[in-house]
mmCIF file of C-alpha atoms in Angstrom:
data_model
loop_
_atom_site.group_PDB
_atom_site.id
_atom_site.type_symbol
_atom_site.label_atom_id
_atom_site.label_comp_id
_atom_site.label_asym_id
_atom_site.label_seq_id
_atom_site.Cartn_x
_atom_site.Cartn_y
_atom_site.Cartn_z
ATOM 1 C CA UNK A 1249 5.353 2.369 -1.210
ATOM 2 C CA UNK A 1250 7.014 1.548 1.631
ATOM 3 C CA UNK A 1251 10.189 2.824 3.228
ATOM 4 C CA UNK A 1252 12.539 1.501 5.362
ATOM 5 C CA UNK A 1253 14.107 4.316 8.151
ATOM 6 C CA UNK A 1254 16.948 3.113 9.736
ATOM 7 C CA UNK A 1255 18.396 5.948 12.470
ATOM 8 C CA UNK A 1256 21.552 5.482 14.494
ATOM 9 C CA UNK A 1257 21.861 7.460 17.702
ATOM 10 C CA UNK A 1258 24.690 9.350 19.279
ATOM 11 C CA UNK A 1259 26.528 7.686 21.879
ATOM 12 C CA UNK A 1260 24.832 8.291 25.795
ATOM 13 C CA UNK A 1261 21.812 9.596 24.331
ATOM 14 C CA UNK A 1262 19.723 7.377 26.285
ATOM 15 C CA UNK A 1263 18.499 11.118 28.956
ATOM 16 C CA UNK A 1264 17.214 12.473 25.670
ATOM 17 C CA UNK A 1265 15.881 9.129 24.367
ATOM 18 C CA UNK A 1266 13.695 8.941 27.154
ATOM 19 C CA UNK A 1267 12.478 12.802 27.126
ATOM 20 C CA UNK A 1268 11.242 12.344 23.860
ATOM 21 C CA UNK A 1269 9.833 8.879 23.405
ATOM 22 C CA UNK A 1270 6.019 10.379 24.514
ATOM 23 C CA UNK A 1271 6.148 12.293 21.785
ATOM 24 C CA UNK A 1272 8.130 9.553 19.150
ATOM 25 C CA UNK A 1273 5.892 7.268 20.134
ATOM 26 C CA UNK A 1274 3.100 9.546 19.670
ATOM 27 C CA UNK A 1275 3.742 10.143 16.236
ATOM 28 C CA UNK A 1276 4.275 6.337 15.471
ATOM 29 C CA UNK A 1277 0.714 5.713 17.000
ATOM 30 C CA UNK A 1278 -0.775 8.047 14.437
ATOM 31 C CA UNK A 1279 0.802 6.175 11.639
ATOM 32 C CA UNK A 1280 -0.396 2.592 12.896
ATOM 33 C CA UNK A 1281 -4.013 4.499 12.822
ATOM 34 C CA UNK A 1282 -3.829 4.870 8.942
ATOM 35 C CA UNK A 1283 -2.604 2.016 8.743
ATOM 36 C CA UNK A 1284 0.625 2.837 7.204
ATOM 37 C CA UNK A 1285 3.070 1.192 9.849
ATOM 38 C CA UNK A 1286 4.575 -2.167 9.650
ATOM 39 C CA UNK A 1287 6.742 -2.209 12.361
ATOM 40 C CA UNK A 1288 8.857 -0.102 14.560
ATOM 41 C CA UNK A 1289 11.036 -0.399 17.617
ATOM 42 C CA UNK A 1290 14.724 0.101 18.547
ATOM 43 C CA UNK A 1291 18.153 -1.650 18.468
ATOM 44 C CA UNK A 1292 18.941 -2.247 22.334
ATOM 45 C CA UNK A 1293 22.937 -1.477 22.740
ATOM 46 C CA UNK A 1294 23.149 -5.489 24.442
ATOM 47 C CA UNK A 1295 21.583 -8.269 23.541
ATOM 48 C CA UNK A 1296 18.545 -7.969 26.238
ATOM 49 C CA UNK A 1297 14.518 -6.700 25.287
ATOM 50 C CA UNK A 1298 15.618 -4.710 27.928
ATOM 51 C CA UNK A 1299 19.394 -2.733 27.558
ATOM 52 C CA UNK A 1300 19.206 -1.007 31.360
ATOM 53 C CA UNK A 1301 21.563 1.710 30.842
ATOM 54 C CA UNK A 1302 23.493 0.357 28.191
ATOM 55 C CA UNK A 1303 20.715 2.196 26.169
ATOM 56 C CA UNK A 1304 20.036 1.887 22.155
ATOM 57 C CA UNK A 1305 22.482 2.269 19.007
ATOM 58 C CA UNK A 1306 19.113 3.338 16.705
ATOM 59 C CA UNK A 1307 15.758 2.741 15.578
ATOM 60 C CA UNK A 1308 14.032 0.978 12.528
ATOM 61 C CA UNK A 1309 10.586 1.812 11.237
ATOM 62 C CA UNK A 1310 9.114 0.562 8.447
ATOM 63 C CA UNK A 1311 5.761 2.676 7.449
ATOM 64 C CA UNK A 1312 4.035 3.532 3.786
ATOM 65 C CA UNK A 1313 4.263 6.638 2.368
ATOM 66 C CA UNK A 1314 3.385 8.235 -0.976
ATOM 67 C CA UNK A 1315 7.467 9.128 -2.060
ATOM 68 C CA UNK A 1316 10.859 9.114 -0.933
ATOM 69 C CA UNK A 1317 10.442 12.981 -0.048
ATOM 70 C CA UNK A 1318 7.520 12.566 2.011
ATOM 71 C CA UNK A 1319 9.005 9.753 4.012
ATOM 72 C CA UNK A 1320 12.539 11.922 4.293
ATOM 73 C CA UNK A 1321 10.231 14.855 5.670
ATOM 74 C CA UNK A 1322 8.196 12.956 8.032
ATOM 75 C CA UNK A 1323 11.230 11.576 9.461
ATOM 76 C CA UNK A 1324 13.035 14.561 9.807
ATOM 77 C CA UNK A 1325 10.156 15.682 11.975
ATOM 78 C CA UNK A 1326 10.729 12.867 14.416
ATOM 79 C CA UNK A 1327 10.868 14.505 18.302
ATOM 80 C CA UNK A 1328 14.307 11.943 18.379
ATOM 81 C CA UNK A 1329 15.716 14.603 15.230
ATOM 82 C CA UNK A 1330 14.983 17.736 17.426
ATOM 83 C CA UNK A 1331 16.275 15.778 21.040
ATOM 84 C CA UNK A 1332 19.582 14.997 19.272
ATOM 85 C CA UNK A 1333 19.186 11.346 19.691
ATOM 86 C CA UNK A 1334 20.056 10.317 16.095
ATOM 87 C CA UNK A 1335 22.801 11.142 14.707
ATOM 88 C CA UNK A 1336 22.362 9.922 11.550
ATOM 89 C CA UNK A 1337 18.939 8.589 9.879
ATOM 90 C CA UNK A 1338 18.809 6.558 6.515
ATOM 91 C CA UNK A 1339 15.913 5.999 3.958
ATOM 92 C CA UNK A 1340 15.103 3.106 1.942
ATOM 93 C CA UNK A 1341 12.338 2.040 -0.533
ATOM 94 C CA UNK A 1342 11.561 -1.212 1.011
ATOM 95 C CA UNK A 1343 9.556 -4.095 -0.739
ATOM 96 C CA UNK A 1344 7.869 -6.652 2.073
ATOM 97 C CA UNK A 1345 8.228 -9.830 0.815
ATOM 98 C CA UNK A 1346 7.472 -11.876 4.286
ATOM 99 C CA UNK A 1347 5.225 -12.119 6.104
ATOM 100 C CA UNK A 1348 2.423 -12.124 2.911
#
């Protein structure tokens, strides 16, 4: 099934954004590999594709995975969990209706 996580980041995290995107990005990369990724990518803190130092307010990543427990766990492993980016981080079963 698919999940929806939805993460929300502490205010001026953008330092520790950027320390651990390698490895946040890394771990998204593996997911597109099986296949299991649908789509991923931030929520700029201005309406630009790119914020400058006005930084992010979250992320969004919609992936498969086989429960609501194994989607909590893999993203509680996230490197932006450990780098104290998000300060909060929300899982949904999501159903993609668009695009088929």
């Amino acid at each position: 099934m698919l999940y929806a996580i939805i993460a929300t980041d502490h205010a001026d995290s953008l330092a520790a954004r950027r320390g651990a995107r390698p490895a946040h990005l890394a771990r998204l990369e593996a997911l597109q590999a099986e296949g299991r990724l649908v789509l991923a990518g931030p929520h700029p803190g201005v309406d630009a594709a790119d914020p400058g130092e006005a930084g992010f307010t979250g992320s969004l990543v919609v992936a498969e995975f086989e429960d609501l427990a194994a989607a909590r766990a893999w993203a509680d492993a996230d490197p932006y969990v450990a780098a104290g980016v998000y300060r909060n981080v929300e899982i949904k079963p999501f159903i993609q209706v668009f695009p088929r």
